[in-house]
Amino acid sequence: MTPAINLLKKLKIPHKLYRYECAAHDDFGKHAATQLGLPEAKVFKTLVAHHDKQAVVAIVPSSGMCSLKQLAKATGLKKVEMMKPAEAEKLTGYKVGGISPLAQKKRLFTVLDDSAMAFDEILVSGGKRGLSVGVAPQDMLTLLQWIAAPIGEHHE
């Protein structure tokens, strides 16, 4: 199992595993939603942004983008920009397409798009391509100290 799944088990956080065939080379969240037959608004992608040395994690629906302006506002940083994939991999310990917001090498400030709160369960990466994990957004805020803020730009 991946560090992400091990963390959920260790903390006894209820979760459900979703496995799928991953043939995508980009837009992994949309691919996962399609493969699993779930709405893109319920399948979230994990992005890593930074301002100088300060890195933050943004979790947004795979149906949209992350508003860097709103992310900066939510994190109290002056401005943020997306981290280069290789840097994000080094920082989190996961490969792009399988970057989980759970059990990263270093615990980073994590912001979940507040649209997640409309669901009892959302899917995030389980730590490798082809593995998503369903969790209750409320558990993530309570047990993992994520914050919810309007950081998603929705393109419905």
CSV table of N, CA and C in Angstrom, one decimal:
chain,number,residue,atom,x,y,z
A,1,MET,N,0.8,-1.2,0.0
A,1,MET,CA,0.0,0.0,0.0
A,1,MET,C,0.9,1.3,0.0
A,2,THR,N,0.2,2.4,-0.3
A,2,THR,CA,1.0,3.6,-0.4
A,2,THR,C,1.0,4.3,1.0
A,3,PRO,N,1.9,5.3,1.2
A,3,PRO,CA,1.9,6.0,2.5
A,3,PRO,C,0.5,6.7,2.8
A,4,ALA,N,-0.2,7.1,1.7
A,4,ALA,CA,-1.5,7.8,1.9
A,4,ALA,C,-2.5,6.8,2.5
A,5,ILE,N,-2.6,5.6,2.0
A,5,ILE,CA,-3.5,4.6,2.5
A,5,ILE,C,-3.1,4.2,3.9
A,6,ASN,N,-1.8,4.0,4.1
A,6,ASN,CA,-1.3,3.6,5.5
A,6,ASN,C,-1.7,4.7,6.5
A,7,LEU,N,-1.6,6.0,6.1
A,7,LEU,CA,-1.9,7.0,7.1
A,7,LEU,C,-3.4,7.0,7.5
A,8,LEU,N,-4.3,6.8,6.5
A,8,LEU,CA,-5.7,6.7,6.7
A,8,LEU,C,-6.0,5.5,7.7
A,9,LYS,N,-5.3,4.4,7.5
A,9,LYS,CA,-5.5,3.2,8.3
A,9,LYS,C,-5.1,3.5,9.7
A,10,LYS,N,-3.9,4.1,9.8
A,10,LYS,CA,-3.3,4.4,11.1
A,10,LYS,C,-4.2,5.3,11.9
A,11,LEU,N,-4.7,6.3,11.3
A,11,LEU,CA,-5.6,7.3,12.0
A,11,LEU,C,-7.0,6.8,12.1
A,12,LYS,N,-7.3,5.6,11.6
A,12,LYS,CA,-8.6,5.0,11.6
A,12,LYS,C,-9.7,6.0,10.9
A,13,ILE,N,-9.3,6.6,9.8
A,13,ILE,CA,-10.2,7.5,9.1
A,13,ILE,C,-10.9,6.6,8.0
A,14,PRO,N,-12.2,6.6,8.1
A,14,PRO,CA,-13.0,5.8,7.1
A,14,PRO,C,-12.7,6.2,5.7
A,15,HIS,N,-12.4,5.2,4.8
A,15,HIS,CA,-12.1,5.5,3.4
A,15,HIS,C,-12.4,4.3,2.6
A,16,LYS,N,-12.5,4.5,1.3
A,16,LYS,CA,-12.8,3.5,0.3
A,16,LYS,C,-11.8,3.6,-0.8
A,17,LEU,N,-11.3,2.4,-1.2
A,17,LEU,CA,-10.3,2.4,-2.4
A,17,LEU,C,-11.0,2.3,-3.7
A,18,TYR,N,-10.6,3.1,-4.7
A,18,TYR,CA,-11.1,3.0,-6.0
A,18,TYR,C,-9.9,2.8,-6.9
A,19,ARG,N,-9.9,1.6,-7.6
A,19,ARG,CA,-8.8,1.3,-8.5
A,19,ARG,C,-9.3,1.4,-9.9
A,20,TYR,N,-8.5,1.9,-10.8
A,20,TYR,CA,-8.8,2.1,-12.2
A,20,TYR,C,-7.6,1.9,-13.1
A,21,GLU,N,-7.8,1.7,-14.3
A,21,GLU,CA,-6.8,1.6,-15.3
A,21,GLU,C,-6.3,3.0,-15.7
A,22,CYS,N,-5.0,3.3,-15.5
A,22,CYS,CA,-4.6,4.6,-15.8
A,22,CYS,C,-3.7,4.6,-17.0
A,23,ALA,N,-4.2,5.2,-18.1
A,23,ALA,CA,-3.5,5.3,-19.4
A,23,ALA,C,-3.2,6.7,-19.7
A,24,ALA,N,-3.6,7.6,-18.8
A,24,ALA,CA,-3.4,9.1,-19.1
A,24,ALA,C,-2.0,9.5,-18.9
A,25,HIS,N,-1.7,10.6,-19.6
A,25,HIS,CA,-0.3,11.2,-19.4
A,25,HIS,C,-0.5,12.6,-18.9
A,26,ASP,N,-1.7,13.1,-18.8
A,26,ASP,CA,-2.0,14.4,-18.3
A,26,ASP,C,-3.5,14.4,-17.9
A,27,ASP,N,-3.9,15.5,-17.2
A,27,ASP,CA,-5.3,15.6,-16.8
A,27,ASP,C,-5.8,14.3,-16.1
A,28,PHE,N,-5.0,13.9,-15.1
A,28,PHE,CA,-5.2,12.6,-14.4
A,28,PHE,C,-6.6,12.6,-13.7
A,29,GLY,N,-7.0,13.7,-13.1
A,29,GLY,CA,-8.3,13.7,-12.3
A,29,GLY,C,-9.4,13.4,-13.2
A,30,LYS,N,-9.5,14.1,-14.4
A,30,LYS,CA,-10.6,13.8,-15.4
A,30,LYS,C,-10.6,12.4,-15.8
A,31,HIS,N,-9.4,11.8,-16.0
A,31,HIS,CA,-9.2,10.5,-16.5
A,31,HIS,C,-9.8,9.5,-15.4
A,32,ALA,N,-9.4,9.8,-14.1
A,32,ALA,CA,-9.9,8.9,-13.0
A,32,ALA,C,-11.4,9.0,-13.0
A,33,ALA,N,-12.0,10.2,-13.1
A,33,ALA,CA,-13.5,10.3,-13.0
A,33,ALA,C,-14.1,9.5,-14.2
A,34,THR,N,-13.6,9.6,-15.4
A,34,THR,CA,-14.1,8.9,-16.5
A,34,THR,C,-14.0,7.4,-16.3
A,35,GLN,N,-12.9,6.9,-15.9
A,35,GLN,CA,-12.6,5.5,-15.7
A,35,GLN,C,-13.6,4.9,-14.6
A,36,LEU,N,-13.8,5.7,-13.6
A,36,LEU,CA,-14.6,5.3,-12.5
A,36,LEU,C,-16.1,5.6,-12.6
A,37,GLY,N,-16.5,6.3,-13.7
A,37,GLY,CA,-17.9,6.6,-14.0
A,37,GLY,C,-18.5,7.6,-12.9
A,38,LEU,N,-17.6,8.5,-12.4
A,38,LEU,CA,-18.1,9.4,-11.4
A,38,LEU,C,-18.0,10.8,-11.9
A,39,PRO,N,-18.8,11.7,-11.4
A,39,PRO,CA,-18.8,13.1,-11.8
A,39,PRO,C,-17.4,13.8,-11.5
A,40,GLU,N,-16.9,14.6,-12.4
A,40,GLU,CA,-15.6,15.2,-12.2
A,40,GLU,C,-15.6,16.1,-11.0
A,41,ALA,N,-16.8,16.6,-10.7
A,41,ALA,CA,-16.9,17.5,-9.5
A,41,ALA,C,-16.6,16.8,-8.2
A,42,LYS,N,-16.7,15.5,-8.2
A,42,LYS,CA,-16.5,14.7,-7.0
A,42,LYS,C,-15.1,14.1,-6.9
A,43,VAL,N,-14.4,14.1,-8.0
A,43,VAL,CA,-13.0,13.6,-8.1
A,43,VAL,C,-12.0,14.8,-8.1
A,44,PHE,N,-11.2,14.9,-7.0
A,44,PHE,CA,-10.4,16.0,-6.8
A,44,PHE,C,-8.9,15.8,-7.2
A,45,LYS,N,-8.3,16.8,-7.7
A,45,LYS,CA,-6.9,16.7,-8.1
A,45,LYS,C,-6.1,17.5,-7.1
A,46,THR,N,-4.8,17.0,-6.8
A,46,THR,CA,-3.9,17.6,-5.9
A,46,THR,C,-2.9,18.4,-6.6
A,47,LEU,N,-2.8,19.7,-6.3
A,47,LEU,CA,-1.8,20.6,-7.0
A,47,LEU,C,-0.9,21.1,-5.9
A,48,VAL,N,0.3,21.4,-6.3
A,48,VAL,CA,1.3,22.0,-5.3
A,48,VAL,C,1.7,23.4,-5.9
A,49,ALA,N,1.5,24.4,-5.1
A,49,ALA,CA,1.9,25.7,-5.4
A,49,ALA,C,2.9,26.3,-4.4
A,50,HIS,N,3.5,27.4,-4.7
A,50,HIS,CA,4.5,27.9,-3.8
A,50,HIS,C,4.7,29.4,-4.0
A,51,HIS,N,5.2,30.0,-2.9
A,51,HIS,CA,5.7,31.4,-3.0
A,51,HIS,C,7.0,31.4,-2.3
A,52,ASP,N,8.1,31.6,-3.1
A,52,ASP,CA,9.5,31.4,-2.7
A,52,ASP,C,9.6,30.0,-2.1
A,53,LYS,N,10.0,29.9,-0.8
A,53,LYS,CA,10.2,28.6,-0.3
A,53,LYS,C,9.0,28.0,0.4
A,54,GLN,N,7.9,28.7,0.5
A,54,GLN,CA,6.7,28.3,1.1
A,54,GLN,C,5.8,27.5,0.2
A,55,ALA,N,5.6,26.2,0.4
A,55,ALA,CA,4.8,25.4,-0.5
A,55,ALA,C,3.5,25.1,0.1
A,56,VAL,N,2.4,25.1,-0.7
A,56,VAL,CA,1.1,24.8,-0.2
A,56,VAL,C,0.4,23.8,-1.2
A,57,VAL,N,-0.6,23.0,-0.6
A,57,VAL,CA,-1.3,22.1,-1.4
A,57,VAL,C,-2.7,22.6,-1.7
A,58,ALA,N,-3.1,22.5,-2.9
A,58,ALA,CA,-4.5,22.9,-3.3
A,58,ALA,C,-5.2,21.7,-3.8
A,59,ILE,N,-6.4,21.4,-3.4
A,59,ILE,CA,-7.2,20.3,-3.8
A,59,ILE,C,-8.5,20.8,-4.4
A,60,VAL,N,-8.6,20.6,-5.8
A,60,VAL,CA,-9.7,21.2,-6.5
A,60,VAL,C,-10.4,20.1,-7.3
A,61,PRO,N,-11.6,20.3,-7.7
A,61,PRO,CA,-12.3,19.4,-8.5
A,61,PRO,C,-11.6,19.2,-9.9
A,62,SER,N,-11.6,18.0,-10.4
A,62,SER,CA,-10.9,17.7,-11.7
A,62,SER,C,-11.6,18.4,-12.8
A,63,SER,N,-12.8,18.9,-12.6
A,63,SER,CA,-13.6,19.6,-13.6
A,63,SER,C,-13.2,21.0,-13.8
A,64,GLY,N,-12.3,21.5,-12.9
A,64,GLY,CA,-11.9,23.0,-13.0
A,64,GLY,C,-10.4,23.2,-12.8
A,65,MET,N,-10.1,24.4,-12.5
A,65,MET,CA,-8.7,24.8,-12.3
A,65,MET,C,-8.6,25.4,-10.9
A,66,CYS,N,-7.4,25.7,-10.5
A,66,CYS,CA,-7.2,26.4,-9.2
A,66,CYS,C,-7.0,27.8,-9.4
A,67,SER,N,-7.7,28.7,-8.7
A,67,SER,CA,-7.5,30.1,-8.7
A,67,SER,C,-6.3,30.4,-7.8
A,68,LEU,N,-5.2,30.8,-8.4
A,68,LEU,CA,-4.0,31.1,-7.7
A,68,LEU,C,-4.2,32.3,-6.8
A,69,LYS,N,-5.0,33.3,-7.2
A,69,LYS,CA,-5.3,34.5,-6.4
A,69,LYS,C,-6.1,34.1,-5.2
A,70,GLN,N,-7.1,33.2,-5.3
A,70,GLN,CA,-7.9,32.7,-4.2
A,70,GLN,C,-7.0,31.8,-3.2
A,71,LEU,N,-6.1,31.0,-3.8
A,71,LEU,CA,-5.3,30.2,-3.0
A,71,LEU,C,-4.3,31.1,-2.2
A,72,ALA,N,-3.8,32.1,-2.8
A,72,ALA,CA,-2.9,33.0,-2.0
A,72,ALA,C,-3.7,33.6,-0.9
A,73,LYS,N,-4.9,34.1,-1.2
A,73,LYS,CA,-5.7,34.7,-0.1
A,73,LYS,C,-6.0,33.7,1.0
A,74,ALA,N,-6.3,32.5,0.7
A,74,ALA,CA,-6.7,31.5,1.7
A,74,ALA,C,-5.5,31.1,2.6
A,75,THR,N,-4.3,31.2,2.0
A,75,THR,CA,-3.1,30.8,2.7
A,75,THR,C,-2.3,32.0,3.4
A,76,GLY,N,-2.8,33.2,3.0
A,76,GLY,CA,-2.2,34.4,3.6
A,76,GLY,C,-0.8,34.7,2.9
A,77,LEU,N,-0.6,34.1,1.8
A,77,LEU,CA,0.7,34.4,1.1
A,77,LEU,C,0.4,35.6,0.1
A,78,LYS,N,1.4,36.3,-0.2
A,78,LYS,CA,1.2,37.5,-1.1
A,78,LYS,C,0.8,37.0,-2.5
A,79,LYS,N,1.4,36.0,-3.1
A,79,LYS,CA,1.0,35.4,-4.3
A,79,LYS,C,1.6,34.0,-4.4
A,80,VAL,N,1.0,33.2,-5.2
A,80,VAL,CA,1.5,31.8,-5.4
A,80,VAL,C,1.6,31.5,-6.8
A,81,GLU,N,2.4,30.5,-7.2
A,81,GLU,CA,2.5,30.0,-8.5
A,81,GLU,C,2.6,28.5,-8.5
A,82,MET,N,2.2,27.8,-9.5
A,82,MET,CA,2.3,26.4,-9.6
A,82,MET,C,3.7,25.9,-9.5
A,83,MET,N,4.0,24.9,-8.8
A,83,MET,CA,5.3,24.3,-8.7
A,83,MET,C,5.6,23.4,-9.9
A,84,LYS,N,6.8,23.4,-10.4
A,84,LYS,CA,7.2,22.5,-11.5
A,84,LYS,C,7.0,21.1,-11.1
A,85,PRO,N,6.5,20.2,-12.0
A,85,PRO,CA,6.2,18.8,-11.7
A,85,PRO,C,7.4,18.1,-11.0
A,86,ALA,N,8.6,18.3,-11.4
A,86,ALA,CA,9.7,17.6,-10.8
A,86,ALA,C,9.9,18.0,-9.4
A,87,GLU,N,9.7,19.3,-9.1
A,87,GLU,CA,9.9,19.9,-7.8
A,87,GLU,C,8.8,19.3,-6.9
A,88,ALA,N,7.5,19.3,-7.4
A,88,ALA,CA,6.4,18.8,-6.6
A,88,ALA,C,6.6,17.3,-6.3
A,89,GLU,N,7.2,16.5,-7.2
A,89,GLU,CA,7.5,15.1,-6.9
A,89,GLU,C,8.5,15.0,-5.8
A,90,LYS,N,9.6,15.8,-5.9
A,90,LYS,CA,10.6,15.7,-4.9
A,90,LYS,C,10.1,16.1,-3.5
A,91,LEU,N,9.3,17.2,-3.5
A,91,LEU,CA,8.7,17.7,-2.2
A,91,LEU,C,7.7,16.7,-1.6
A,92,THR,N,6.9,16.1,-2.4
A,92,THR,CA,5.8,15.3,-1.8
A,92,THR,C,6.2,13.8,-1.7
A,93,GLY,N,7.1,13.3,-2.5
A,93,GLY,CA,7.5,11.9,-2.5
A,93,GLY,C,6.6,11.1,-3.4
A,94,TYR,N,5.7,11.7,-4.1
A,94,TYR,CA,4.8,11.0,-5.0
A,94,TYR,C,5.1,11.4,-6.5
A,95,LYS,N,4.7,10.6,-7.4
A,95,LYS,CA,4.9,10.9,-8.8
A,95,LYS,C,3.7,11.7,-9.3
A,96,VAL,N,3.9,12.6,-10.3
A,96,VAL,CA,2.8,13.4,-10.9
A,96,VAL,C,1.8,12.4,-11.4
A,97,GLY,N,0.5,12.7,-11.2
A,97,GLY,CA,-0.6,11.8,-11.6
A,97,GLY,C,-1.0,10.9,-10.5
A,98,GLY,N,-0.1,10.9,-9.4
A,98,GLY,CA,-0.4,10.1,-8.2
A,98,GLY,C,0.0,10.8,-7.0
A,99,ILE,N,0.0,12.1,-7.1
A,99,ILE,CA,0.4,13.0,-5.9
A,99,ILE,C,-0.9,13.0,-5.0
A,100,SER,N,-0.7,12.4,-3.8
A,100,SER,CA,-1.8,12.4,-2.9
A,100,SER,C,-1.6,13.5,-1.9
A,101,PRO,N,-2.8,14.1,-1.5
A,101,PRO,CA,-2.6,15.2,-0.4
A,101,PRO,C,-2.4,14.6,0.9
A,102,LEU,N,-2.3,13.2,1.0
A,102,LEU,CA,-2.2,12.5,2.3
A,102,LEU,C,-0.7,12.0,2.4
A,103,ALA,N,-0.2,12.1,3.6
A,103,ALA,CA,1.1,11.5,3.9
A,103,ALA,C,2.2,11.9,3.0
A,104,GLN,N,2.3,13.2,2.7
A,104,GLN,CA,3.4,13.7,1.8
A,104,GLN,C,4.7,13.7,2.7
A,105,LYS,N,5.8,13.7,2.0
A,105,LYS,CA,7.1,13.7,2.8
A,105,LYS,C,7.2,14.7,3.9
A,106,LYS,N,6.7,15.9,3.6
A,106,LYS,CA,6.6,17.0,4.5
A,106,LYS,C,5.2,17.5,4.6
A,107,ARG,N,4.7,17.7,5.8
A,107,ARG,CA,3.3,18.1,5.9
A,107,ARG,C,3.2,19.6,5.5
A,108,LEU,N,2.4,19.8,4.5
A,108,LEU,CA,2.2,21.1,3.9
A,108,LEU,C,0.8,21.7,4.2
A,109,PHE,N,0.7,23.0,4.3
A,109,PHE,CA,-0.6,23.7,4.5
A,109,PHE,C,-1.5,23.3,3.4
A,110,THR,N,-2.6,22.7,3.6
A,110,THR,CA,-3.5,22.2,2.6
A,110,THR,C,-4.9,22.9,2.6
A,111,VAL,N,-5.2,23.3,1.3
A,111,VAL,CA,-6.5,24.0,1.1
A,111,VAL,C,-7.4,23.2,0.2
A,112,LEU,N,-8.6,22.8,0.7
A,112,LEU,CA,-9.6,22.1,-0.1
A,112,LEU,C,-10.6,23.0,-0.7
A,113,ASP,N,-10.9,22.9,-2.0
A,113,ASP,CA,-11.9,23.8,-2.5
A,113,ASP,C,-13.2,23.5,-1.8
A,114,ASP,N,-13.9,24.6,-1.4
A,114,ASP,CA,-15.1,24.4,-0.6
A,114,ASP,C,-16.3,23.8,-1.3
A,115,SER,N,-16.2,23.6,-2.6
A,115,SER,CA,-17.3,22.8,-3.3
A,115,SER,C,-17.3,21.4,-2.8
A,116,ALA,N,-16.2,20.9,-2.2
A,116,ALA,CA,-16.2,19.5,-1.6
A,116,ALA,C,-17.2,19.3,-0.5
A,117,MET,N,-17.5,20.4,0.2
A,117,MET,CA,-18.4,20.3,1.3
A,117,MET,C,-19.8,19.8,0.9
A,118,ALA,N,-20.1,19.9,-0.4
A,118,ALA,CA,-21.5,19.5,-0.8
A,118,ALA,C,-21.6,18.0,-0.9
A,119,PHE,N,-20.4,17.3,-0.7
A,119,PHE,CA,-20.4,15.8,-0.9
A,119,PHE,C,-20.1,15.1,0.5
A,120,ASP,N,-20.7,13.9,0.6
A,120,ASP,CA,-20.4,13.1,1.8
A,120,ASP,C,-19.0,12.4,1.6
A,121,GLU,N,-18.7,12.2,0.3
A,121,GLU,CA,-17.4,11.5,0.0
A,121,GLU,C,-16.9,12.2,-1.3
A,122,ILE,N,-15.5,12.5,-1.2
A,122,ILE,CA,-14.8,13.0,-2.4
A,122,ILE,C,-13.7,12.0,-2.6
A,123,LEU,N,-13.2,12.0,-3.9
A,123,LEU,CA,-12.0,11.1,-4.2
A,123,LEU,C,-10.8,12.0,-4.4
A,124,VAL,N,-9.7,11.5,-3.8
A,124,VAL,CA,-8.4,12.2,-4.0
A,124,VAL,C,-7.4,11.1,-4.3
A,125,SER,N,-6.3,11.4,-4.8
A,125,SER,CA,-5.3,10.4,-5.2
A,125,SER,C,-4.9,9.6,-4.0
A,126,GLY,N,-4.8,8.3,-4.2
A,126,GLY,CA,-4.4,7.4,-3.1
A,126,GLY,C,-2.9,7.2,-3.1
A,127,GLY,N,-2.1,7.9,-3.9
A,127,GLY,CA,-0.7,7.9,-3.8
A,127,GLY,C,0.0,7.2,-5.0
A,128,LYS,N,-0.8,6.8,-6.0
A,128,LYS,CA,-0.1,6.3,-7.2
A,128,LYS,C,-1.2,6.3,-8.3
A,129,ARG,N,-0.7,6.3,-9.5
A,129,ARG,CA,-1.6,6.4,-10.7
A,129,ARG,C,-2.5,5.1,-10.6
A,130,GLY,N,-3.8,5.3,-10.9
A,130,GLY,CA,-4.7,4.2,-10.9
A,130,GLY,C,-5.3,3.8,-9.6
A,131,LEU,N,-5.0,4.7,-8.6
A,131,LEU,CA,-5.6,4.5,-7.2
A,131,LEU,C,-6.1,5.8,-6.6
A,132,SER,N,-7.4,5.8,-6.4
A,132,SER,CA,-8.0,6.9,-5.8
A,132,SER,C,-8.6,6.4,-4.5
A,133,VAL,N,-8.8,7.4,-3.5
A,133,VAL,CA,-9.4,7.0,-2.2
A,133,VAL,C,-10.5,7.9,-1.9
A,134,GLY,N,-11.6,7.4,-1.5
A,134,GLY,CA,-12.8,8.2,-1.2
A,134,GLY,C,-12.8,8.5,0.3
A,135,VAL,N,-12.9,9.7,0.7
A,135,VAL,CA,-12.9,10.2,2.1
A,135,VAL,C,-14.0,11.2,2.3
A,136,ALA,N,-14.4,11.4,3.5
A,136,ALA,CA,-15.3,12.4,3.8
A,136,ALA,C,-14.6,13.8,4.0
A,137,PRO,N,-15.0,14.8,3.2
A,137,PRO,CA,-14.3,16.1,3.3
A,137,PRO,C,-14.2,16.6,4.7
A,138,GLN,N,-15.3,16.4,5.5
A,138,GLN,CA,-15.3,16.9,6.9
A,138,GLN,C,-14.2,16.2,7.7
A,139,ASP,N,-14.0,14.9,7.5
A,139,ASP,CA,-12.9,14.2,8.2
A,139,ASP,C,-11.6,14.9,8.0
A,140,MET,N,-11.4,15.3,6.7
A,140,MET,CA,-10.1,15.8,6.3
A,140,MET,C,-9.8,17.2,7.0
A,141,LEU,N,-10.9,18.0,7.2
A,141,LEU,CA,-10.8,19.2,7.9
A,141,LEU,C,-10.5,19.0,9.3
A,142,THR,N,-11.3,18.1,9.9
A,142,THR,CA,-11.2,17.9,11.4
A,142,THR,C,-10.0,17.1,11.8
A,143,LEU,N,-9.7,16.0,11.1
A,143,LEU,CA,-8.6,15.2,11.5
A,143,LEU,C,-7.2,15.5,10.9
A,144,LEU,N,-7.2,16.1,9.8
A,144,LEU,CA,-5.9,16.5,9.1
A,144,LEU,C,-5.6,18.0,9.1
A,145,GLN,N,-6.5,18.8,9.7
A,145,GLN,CA,-6.4,20.2,9.7
A,145,GLN,C,-6.3,20.9,8.4
A,146,TRP,N,-7.0,20.3,7.3
A,146,TRP,CA,-7.1,21.0,6.1
A,146,TRP,C,-8.0,22.2,6.3
A,147,ILE,N,-7.9,23.2,5.4
A,147,ILE,CA,-9.0,24.3,5.5
A,147,ILE,C,-9.7,24.3,4.2
A,148,ALA,N,-11.0,24.7,4.3
A,148,ALA,CA,-11.8,24.8,3.0
A,148,ALA,C,-11.9,26.3,2.7
A,149,ALA,N,-11.8,26.5,1.4
A,149,ALA,CA,-11.9,27.9,0.9
A,149,ALA,C,-12.3,27.8,-0.6
A,150,PRO,N,-12.8,28.9,-1.2
A,150,PRO,CA,-13.2,28.9,-2.6
A,150,PRO,C,-12.0,29.1,-3.5
A,151,ILE,N,-11.3,28.0,-3.7
A,151,ILE,CA,-10.1,28.2,-4.6
A,151,ILE,C,-10.2,27.6,-6.0
A,152,GLY,N,-11.4,26.9,-6.2
A,152,GLY,CA,-11.6,26.3,-7.5
A,152,GLY,C,-12.2,27.3,-8.5
A,153,GLU,N,-11.8,27.2,-9.8
A,153,GLU,CA,-12.4,27.9,-10.8
A,153,GLU,C,-13.2,26.9,-11.6
A,154,HIS,N,-14.5,26.9,-11.6
A,154,HIS,CA,-15.3,25.9,-12.2
A,154,HIS,C,-15.6,26.2,-13.6
A,155,HIS,N,-15.4,25.2,-14.5
A,155,HIS,CA,-15.7,25.4,-15.9
A,155,HIS,C,-16.7,24.3,-16.2
A,156,GLU,N,-17.9,24.6,-15.8
A,156,GLU,CA,-19.0,23.6,-16.1
A,156,GLU,C,-19.6,23.8,-17.4
